[in-house]
Amino acid sequence: ELKVEQNPLFLSMQEGKNYTIYCNYSTTSDRLYWYRQDPGKSLESLFVLLSNGAVKQEGRLMASLDTKARLSTLHITAAVHDLSATYFCAVGGDSNYQLIWGAGTKLIIKP
Amino acid sequence: EAQVTQNPRYLITVTGKKLTVTCSQNMNHEYMSWYRQDPGLGLRQIYYSMNVEVTDKGDVPEGYKVSRKEKRNFPLILESPSPNQTSLYFCASSLSFPVEQFFGPGTRLTVL
């Protein structure tokens, strides 16, 4: 059974700092997604990673996928307050159409 | 405007009273899915649909039903709601799979 673990679950950081959120998963998968959720809002797609070694960047966020290590990272560079949100990773499951989600990382960036 | 809509946005009901949460998308997407979100658990997939008349169970399908008679609509039916179905529900769609999904605004359901 596929399990997805994110850490940390909560992160408070200062503006301007760099940090990384980790997404580990327990069985083989080559499909991984990152989403963002603002408080009281819906989810917004950030990245879709579909192959080993995939790296995608958007602004101050960069995501990577290592399928051999069963690990994805979401790196935040020079954080700004607007990036405060909860970040979820989701991993493709045994079924082609199944997604298993991590518990989310709540990120607070202080001015 | 391309969007996924859900109705109602908020619902308080009582145990055993059948209810339907509607989901509609205007993007001609093939894939649609229902999730529930509970604190500390992330999202859990309830049901998904790969196309019209094609649906399958996700991780937590017990107590729920779905149908996909038209491409744009994917209603979630709770035949006999119970308090443990109190949750925040999201509908999502994507052009196909495994590309990114677009999420609806959510439906907050409370079952007393």
PDB file of C-alpha atoms in Angstrom:
ATOM      1  CA  GLU A   1       0.000   0.000   0.000  1.00  0.00           C
ATOM      2  CA  LEU A   2       1.370   3.353  -1.029  1.00  0.00           C
ATOM      3  CA  LYS A   3       2.031   5.795   1.789  1.00  0.00           C
ATOM      4  CA  VAL A   4       3.106   9.384   1.340  1.00  0.00           C
ATOM      5  CA  GLU A   5       4.914  11.272   4.062  1.00  0.00           C
ATOM      6  CA  GLN A   6       5.670  14.963   4.063  1.00  0.00           C
ATOM      7  CA  ASN A   7       8.017  16.739   6.395  1.00  0.00           C
ATOM      8  CA  PRO A   8       8.032  18.988   8.076  1.00  0.00           C
ATOM      9  CA  LEU A   9       4.308  19.295   8.724  1.00  0.00           C
ATOM     10  CA  PHE A  10       4.739  22.809   9.994  1.00  0.00           C
ATOM     11  CA  LEU A  11       7.389  25.340   9.128  1.00  0.00           C
ATOM     12  CA  SER A  12       7.793  28.906  10.281  1.00  0.00           C
ATOM     13  CA  MET A  13      10.530  30.890   8.637  1.00  0.00           C
ATOM     14  CA  GLN A  14      11.752  34.389   8.017  1.00  0.00           C
ATOM     15  CA  GLU A  15      11.539  36.186   4.733  1.00  0.00           C
ATOM     16  CA  GLY A  16      14.663  35.899   2.655  1.00  0.00           C
ATOM     17  CA  LYS A  17      15.608  32.433   3.883  1.00  0.00           C
ATOM     18  CA  ASN A  18      15.815  29.222   1.895  1.00  0.00           C
ATOM     19  CA  TYR A  19      14.158  26.001   2.877  1.00  0.00           C
ATOM     20  CA  THR A  20      13.110  22.600   1.546  1.00  0.00           C
ATOM     21  CA  ILE A  21       9.969  20.536   2.024  1.00  0.00           C
ATOM     22  CA  TYR A  22      10.329  16.783   1.574  1.00  0.00           C
ATOM     23  CA  CYS A  23       7.881  14.258   0.186  1.00  0.00           C
ATOM     24  CA  ASN A  24       8.742  10.593   0.678  1.00  0.00           C
ATOM     25  CA  TYR A  25       6.670   7.738  -0.648  1.00  0.00           C
ATOM     26  CA  SER A  26       6.764   4.040   0.044  1.00  0.00           C
ATOM     27  CA  THR A  27       6.361   2.233  -3.282  1.00  0.00           C
ATOM     28  CA  THR A  28       7.399   2.770  -6.871  1.00  0.00           C
ATOM     29  CA  SER A  29       5.755   5.642  -8.683  1.00  0.00           C
ATOM     30  CA  ASP A  30       6.790   7.976 -11.460  1.00  0.00           C
ATOM     31  CA  ARG A  31       4.026  10.530 -11.057  1.00  0.00           C
ATOM     32  CA  LEU A  32       4.234  13.228  -8.434  1.00  0.00           C
ATOM     33  CA  TYR A  33       2.351  16.470  -8.003  1.00  0.00           C
ATOM     34  CA  TRP A  34       2.704  19.548  -5.842  1.00  0.00           C
ATOM     35  CA  TYR A  35      -0.286  21.700  -4.907  1.00  0.00           C
ATOM     36  CA  ARG A  36      -0.742  24.817  -2.867  1.00  0.00           C
ATOM     37  CA  GLN A  37      -3.698  25.680  -0.638  1.00  0.00           C
ATOM     38  CA  ASP A  38      -4.264  29.100   0.902  1.00  0.00           C
ATOM     39  CA  PRO A  39      -6.267  29.241   4.151  1.00  0.00           C
ATOM     40  CA  GLY A  40      -9.958  28.671   3.510  1.00  0.00           C
ATOM     41  CA  LYS A  41      -9.360  28.277  -0.222  1.00  0.00           C
ATOM     42  CA  SER A  42      -9.190  25.556  -2.814  1.00  0.00           C
ATOM     43  CA  LEU A  43      -6.085  23.864  -4.172  1.00  0.00           C
ATOM     44  CA  GLU A  44      -3.911  25.152  -6.965  1.00  0.00           C
ATOM     45  CA  SER A  45      -1.535  23.063  -9.045  1.00  0.00           C
ATOM     46  CA  LEU A  46       2.137  24.005  -8.802  1.00  0.00           C
ATOM     47  CA  PHE A  47       4.124  21.237 -10.468  1.00  0.00           C
ATOM     48  CA  VAL A  48       3.653  17.932 -12.248  1.00  0.00           C
ATOM     49  CA  LEU A  49       6.714  15.648 -12.210  1.00  0.00           C
ATOM     50  CA  LEU A  50       6.485  12.590 -14.435  1.00  0.00           C
ATOM     51  CA  SER A  51       9.976  11.147 -14.690  1.00  0.00           C
ATOM     52  CA  ASN A  52      13.052  10.413 -12.641  1.00  0.00           C
ATOM     53  CA  GLY A  53      15.264  13.464 -12.408  1.00  0.00           C
ATOM     54  CA  ALA A  54      12.494  15.865 -13.388  1.00  0.00           C
ATOM     55  CA  VAL A  55      13.065  19.394 -12.157  1.00  0.00           C
ATOM     56  CA  LYS A  56      10.630  22.268 -12.533  1.00  0.00           C
ATOM     57  CA  GLN A  57      10.867  25.848 -11.385  1.00  0.00           C
ATOM     58  CA  GLU A  58       8.370  28.654 -11.038  1.00  0.00           C
ATOM     59  CA  GLY A  59       9.518  31.857  -9.434  1.00  0.00           C
ATOM     60  CA  ARG A  60      10.978  31.109  -6.011  1.00  0.00           C
ATOM     61  CA  LEU A  61       9.787  27.498  -6.010  1.00  0.00           C
ATOM     62  CA  MET A  62      11.641  24.550  -7.474  1.00  0.00           C
ATOM     63  CA  ALA A  63      10.499  20.939  -7.380  1.00  0.00           C
ATOM     64  CA  SER A  64      12.461  17.797  -8.160  1.00  0.00           C
ATOM     65  CA  LEU A  65      11.777  14.084  -8.301  1.00  0.00           C
ATOM     66  CA  ASP A  66      14.084  11.162  -7.542  1.00  0.00           C
ATOM     67  CA  THR A  67      12.097   7.999  -8.228  1.00  0.00           C
ATOM     68  CA  LYS A  68      14.906   5.722  -7.103  1.00  0.00           C
ATOM     69  CA  ALA A  69      15.011   7.347  -3.678  1.00  0.00           C
ATOM     70  CA  ARG A  70      11.198   7.734  -3.734  1.00  0.00           C
ATOM     71  CA  LEU A  71      11.652  11.355  -2.827  1.00  0.00           C
ATOM     72  CA  SER A  72      10.509  14.710  -4.105  1.00  0.00           C
ATOM     73  CA  THR A  73      11.627  18.062  -2.787  1.00  0.00           C
ATOM     74  CA  LEU A  74      10.044  21.486  -2.980  1.00  0.00           C
ATOM     75  CA  HIS A  75      12.713  24.125  -2.500  1.00  0.00           C
ATOM     76  CA  ILE A  76      11.885  27.683  -1.569  1.00  0.00           C
ATOM     77  CA  THR A  77      14.437  30.335  -2.401  1.00  0.00           C
ATOM     78  CA  ALA A  78      14.511  33.711  -0.629  1.00  0.00           C
ATOM     79  CA  ALA A  79      11.055  33.221   0.836  1.00  0.00           C
ATOM     80  CA  VAL A  80       8.508  36.024   0.734  1.00  0.00           C
ATOM     81  CA  HIS A  81       5.344  36.411   2.805  1.00  0.00           C
ATOM     82  CA  ASP A  82       3.095  35.632  -0.192  1.00  0.00           C
ATOM     83  CA  LEU A  83       4.366  32.067  -0.218  1.00  0.00           C
ATOM     84  CA  SER A  84       2.682  31.377   3.128  1.00  0.00           C
ATOM     85  CA  ALA A  85       0.294  28.485   2.460  1.00  0.00           C
ATOM     86  CA  THR A  86      -0.115  24.762   2.934  1.00  0.00           C
ATOM     87  CA  TYR A  87       1.763  22.678   0.385  1.00  0.00           C
ATOM     88  CA  PHE A  88       0.689  19.175  -0.550  1.00  0.00           C
ATOM     89  CA  CYS A  89       2.416  16.491  -2.532  1.00  0.00           C
ATOM     90  CA  ALA A  90       0.413  13.728  -4.210  1.00  0.00           C
ATOM     91  CA  VAL A  91       1.789  10.524  -5.680  1.00  0.00           C
ATOM     92  CA  GLY A  92       0.384   8.279  -8.390  1.00  0.00           C
ATOM     93  CA  GLY A  93      -0.835   5.019  -6.906  1.00  0.00           C
ATOM     94  CA  ASP A  94      -1.126   1.460  -8.151  1.00  0.00           C
ATOM     95  CA  SER A  95      -4.044   2.325 -10.356  1.00  0.00           C
ATOM     96  CA  ASN A  96      -3.274   4.632 -13.247  1.00  0.00           C
ATOM     97  CA  TYR A  97      -5.923   7.032 -12.019  1.00  0.00           C
ATOM     98  CA  GLN A  98      -5.295   6.969  -8.291  1.00  0.00           C
ATOM     99  CA  LEU A  99      -3.574   9.666  -6.262  1.00  0.00           C
ATOM    100  CA  ILE A 100      -2.336   9.348  -2.676  1.00  0.00           C
ATOM    101  CA  TRP A 101      -1.794  12.621  -0.859  1.00  0.00           C
ATOM    102  CA  GLY A 102       0.586  13.707   1.855  1.00  0.00           C
ATOM    103  CA  ALA A 103      -0.761  15.370   4.998  1.00  0.00           C
ATOM    104  CA  GLY A 104       0.476  18.779   3.885  1.00  0.00           C
ATOM    105  CA  THR A 105       3.139  21.208   5.084  1.00  0.00           C
ATOM    106  CA  LYS A 106       1.871  24.424   6.604  1.00  0.00           C
ATOM    107  CA  LEU A 107       4.353  27.146   5.776  1.00  0.00           C
ATOM    108  CA  ILE A 108       4.331  30.488   7.557  1.00  0.00           C
ATOM    109  CA  ILE A 109       6.727  33.137   6.342  1.00  0.00           C
ATOM    110  CA  LYS A 110       7.213  36.052   8.677  1.00  0.00           C
ATOM    111  CA  PRO A 111       8.075  39.499   7.328  1.00  0.00           C
TER     112      PRO A 111
ATOM    113  CA  GLU B   1     -14.144  31.490 -17.489  1.00  0.00           C
ATOM    114  CA  ALA B   2     -12.758  27.978 -17.150  1.00  0.00           C
ATOM    115  CA  GLN B   3     -13.822  26.606 -13.819  1.00  0.00           C
ATOM    116  CA  VAL B   4     -15.054  23.785 -11.631  1.00  0.00           C
ATOM    117  CA  THR B   5     -18.175  24.632  -9.662  1.00  0.00           C
ATOM    118  CA  GLN B   6     -19.642  22.875  -6.657  1.00  0.00           C
ATOM    119  CA  ASN B   7     -22.997  23.274  -4.964  1.00  0.00           C
ATOM    120  CA  PRO B   8     -23.823  23.789  -2.244  1.00  0.00           C
ATOM    121  CA  ARG B   9     -20.768  25.426  -0.725  1.00  0.00           C
ATOM    122  CA  TYR B  10     -21.993  24.819   2.823  1.00  0.00           C
ATOM    123  CA  LEU B  11     -24.444  22.245   4.077  1.00  0.00           C
ATOM    124  CA  ILE B  12     -25.635  21.220   7.522  1.00  0.00           C
ATOM    125  CA  THR B  13     -27.800  18.133   7.589  1.00  0.00           C
ATOM    126  CA  VAL B  14     -28.902  15.326   9.865  1.00  0.00           C
ATOM    127  CA  THR B  15     -27.951  11.685   9.971  1.00  0.00           C
ATOM    128  CA  GLY B  16     -29.686   9.583   7.353  1.00  0.00           C
ATOM    129  CA  LYS B  17     -31.032  12.354   5.152  1.00  0.00           C
ATOM    130  CA  LYS B  18     -29.928  11.709   1.576  1.00  0.00           C
ATOM    131  CA  LEU B  19     -28.014  14.499  -0.086  1.00  0.00           C
ATOM    132  CA  THR B  20     -26.257  15.276  -3.346  1.00  0.00           C
ATOM    133  CA  VAL B  21     -23.308  17.590  -3.908  1.00  0.00           C
ATOM    134  CA  THR B  22     -23.074  18.676  -7.514  1.00  0.00           C
ATOM    135  CA  CYS B  23     -19.874  19.239  -9.460  1.00  0.00           C
ATOM    136  CA  SER B  24     -19.657  20.712 -12.919  1.00  0.00           C
ATOM    137  CA  GLN B  25     -16.732  21.692 -15.146  1.00  0.00           C
ATOM    138  CA  ASN B  26     -16.790  23.716 -18.362  1.00  0.00           C
ATOM    139  CA  MET B  27     -13.388  22.674 -19.717  1.00  0.00           C
ATOM    140  CA  ASN B  28     -14.399  19.474 -21.527  1.00  0.00           C
ATOM    141  CA  HIS B  29     -12.199  17.491 -19.158  1.00  0.00           C
ATOM    142  CA  GLU B  30     -12.299  13.720 -19.279  1.00  0.00           C
ATOM    143  CA  TYR B  31     -11.092  13.003 -15.758  1.00  0.00           C
ATOM    144  CA  MET B  32     -13.001  14.033 -12.639  1.00  0.00           C
ATOM    145  CA  SER B  33     -12.515  13.127  -9.024  1.00  0.00           C
ATOM    146  CA  TRP B  34     -13.933  13.646  -5.560  1.00  0.00           C
ATOM    147  CA  TYR B  35     -11.820  14.140  -2.439  1.00  0.00           C
ATOM    148  CA  ARG B  36     -12.464  14.733   1.193  1.00  0.00           C
ATOM    149  CA  GLN B  37     -10.109  16.806   3.294  1.00  0.00           C
ATOM    150  CA  ASP B  38      -9.802  16.281   7.022  1.00  0.00           C
ATOM    151  CA  PRO B  39      -7.328  18.020   9.352  1.00  0.00           C
ATOM    152  CA  GLY B  40      -3.979  16.254   9.494  1.00  0.00           C
ATOM    153  CA  LEU B  41      -4.953  13.707   6.838  1.00  0.00           C
ATOM    154  CA  GLY B  42      -4.428  15.613   3.629  1.00  0.00           C
ATOM    155  CA  LEU B  43      -6.839  14.722   0.852  1.00  0.00           C
ATOM    156  CA  ARG B  44      -8.307  11.289   0.393  1.00  0.00           C
ATOM    157  CA  GLN B  45      -9.787  10.214  -2.890  1.00  0.00           C
ATOM    158  CA  ILE B  46     -13.377   9.015  -2.752  1.00  0.00           C
ATOM    159  CA  TYR B  47     -14.229   8.202  -6.377  1.00  0.00           C
ATOM    160  CA  TYR B  48     -12.918   9.134  -9.758  1.00  0.00           C
ATOM    161  CA  SER B  49     -14.159   8.991 -13.308  1.00  0.00           C
ATOM    162  CA  MET B  50     -12.063   8.526 -16.417  1.00  0.00           C
ATOM    163  CA  ASN B  51     -14.900   9.432 -18.784  1.00  0.00           C
ATOM    164  CA  VAL B  52     -18.659   9.274 -19.220  1.00  0.00           C
ATOM    165  CA  GLU B  53     -20.122   6.165 -17.592  1.00  0.00           C
ATOM    166  CA  VAL B  54     -16.675   5.085 -16.318  1.00  0.00           C
ATOM    167  CA  THR B  55     -16.108   5.430 -12.576  1.00  0.00           C
ATOM    168  CA  ASP B  56     -13.988   3.691  -9.982  1.00  0.00           C
ATOM    169  CA  LYS B  57     -13.401   3.681  -6.252  1.00  0.00           C
ATOM    170  CA  GLY B  58     -10.671   5.665  -4.596  1.00  0.00           C
ATOM    171  CA  ASP B  59      -9.338   5.124  -1.094  1.00  0.00           C
ATOM    172  CA  VAL B  60     -12.460   5.917   0.915  1.00  0.00           C
ATOM    173  CA  PRO B  61     -15.572   5.088  -1.152  1.00  0.00           C
ATOM    174  CA  GLU B  62     -17.712   3.643   1.655  1.00  0.00           C
ATOM    175  CA  GLY B  63     -20.937   5.585   2.141  1.00  0.00           C
ATOM    176  CA  TYR B  64     -20.671   7.461  -1.143  1.00  0.00           C
ATOM    177  CA  LYS B  65     -21.973   7.022  -4.657  1.00  0.00           C
ATOM    178  CA  VAL B  66     -21.209   8.837  -7.880  1.00  0.00           C
ATOM    179  CA  SER B  67     -22.442   8.917 -11.433  1.00  0.00           C
ATOM    180  CA  ARG B  68     -21.093  10.329 -14.683  1.00  0.00           C
ATOM    181  CA  LYS B  69     -23.904  10.548 -17.173  1.00  0.00           C
ATOM    182  CA  GLU B  70     -22.548  13.662 -18.871  1.00  0.00           C
ATOM    183  CA  LYS B  71     -18.960  14.706 -19.371  1.00  0.00           C
ATOM    184  CA  ARG B  72     -19.319  17.978 -17.478  1.00  0.00           C
ATOM    185  CA  ASN B  73     -21.115  16.710 -14.348  1.00  0.00           C
ATOM    186  CA  PHE B  74     -19.960  14.400 -11.576  1.00  0.00           C
ATOM    187  CA  PRO B  75     -22.332  14.484  -8.589  1.00  0.00           C
ATOM    188  CA  LEU B  76     -21.455  12.965  -5.210  1.00  0.00           C
ATOM    189  CA  ILE B  77     -24.322  11.232  -3.457  1.00  0.00           C
ATOM    190  CA  LEU B  78     -24.545  10.380   0.225  1.00  0.00           C
ATOM    191  CA  GLU B  79     -27.475   7.997   0.549  1.00  0.00           C
ATOM    192  CA  SER B  80     -27.490   7.934   4.357  1.00  0.00           C
ATOM    193  CA  PRO B  81     -25.011  10.455   5.746  1.00  0.00           C
ATOM    194  CA  SER B  82     -23.390   9.833   9.099  1.00  0.00           C
ATOM    195  CA  PRO B  83     -21.425  12.193  11.386  1.00  0.00           C
ATOM    196  CA  ASN B  84     -18.100  10.671  10.284  1.00  0.00           C
ATOM    197  CA  GLN B  85     -18.780  12.094   6.822  1.00  0.00           C
ATOM    198  CA  THR B  86     -18.517  15.603   8.205  1.00  0.00           C
ATOM    199  CA  SER B  87     -15.691  17.015   6.123  1.00  0.00           C
ATOM    200  CA  LEU B  88     -14.572  19.438   3.440  1.00  0.00           C
ATOM    201  CA  TYR B  89     -15.206  17.993  -0.001  1.00  0.00           C
ATOM    202  CA  PHE B  90     -13.438  18.941  -3.211  1.00  0.00           C
ATOM    203  CA  CYS B  91     -14.243  18.069  -6.777  1.00  0.00           C
ATOM    204  CA  ALA B  92     -11.442  18.208  -9.331  1.00  0.00           C
ATOM    205  CA  SER B  93     -11.062  17.714 -13.056  1.00  0.00           C
ATOM    206  CA  SER B  94      -8.281  17.388 -15.581  1.00  0.00           C
ATOM    207  CA  LEU B  95      -8.058  17.155 -19.346  1.00  0.00           C
ATOM    208  CA  SER B  96      -6.776  13.631 -19.012  1.00  0.00           C
ATOM    209  CA  PHE B  97      -4.570  11.772 -16.572  1.00  0.00           C
ATOM    210  CA  PRO B  98      -1.905  12.280 -15.221  1.00  0.00           C
ATOM    211  CA  VAL B  99      -1.830  16.005 -15.903  1.00  0.00           C
ATOM    212  CA  GLU B 100      -2.638  18.658 -13.323  1.00  0.00           C
ATOM    213  CA  GLN B 101      -6.086  18.804 -11.784  1.00  0.00           C
ATOM    214  CA  PHE B 102      -8.274  21.873 -11.384  1.00  0.00           C
ATOM    215  CA  PHE B 103     -10.156  22.022  -8.122  1.00  0.00           C
ATOM    216  CA  GLY B 104     -13.575  23.351  -7.260  1.00  0.00           C
ATOM    217  CA  PRO B 105     -14.087  25.765  -4.353  1.00  0.00           C
ATOM    218  CA  GLY B 106     -15.038  23.043  -1.883  1.00  0.00           C
ATOM    219  CA  THR B 107     -18.190  22.043  -0.010  1.00  0.00           C
ATOM    220  CA  ARG B 108     -18.166  22.067   3.754  1.00  0.00           C
ATOM    221  CA  LEU B 109     -20.546  19.390   4.998  1.00  0.00           C
ATOM    222  CA  THR B 110     -21.651  18.931   8.578  1.00  0.00           C
ATOM    223  CA  VAL B 111     -23.728  15.878   9.500  1.00  0.00           C
ATOM    224  CA  LEU B 112     -25.404  16.111  12.907  1.00  0.00           C
TER     225      LEU B 112
END
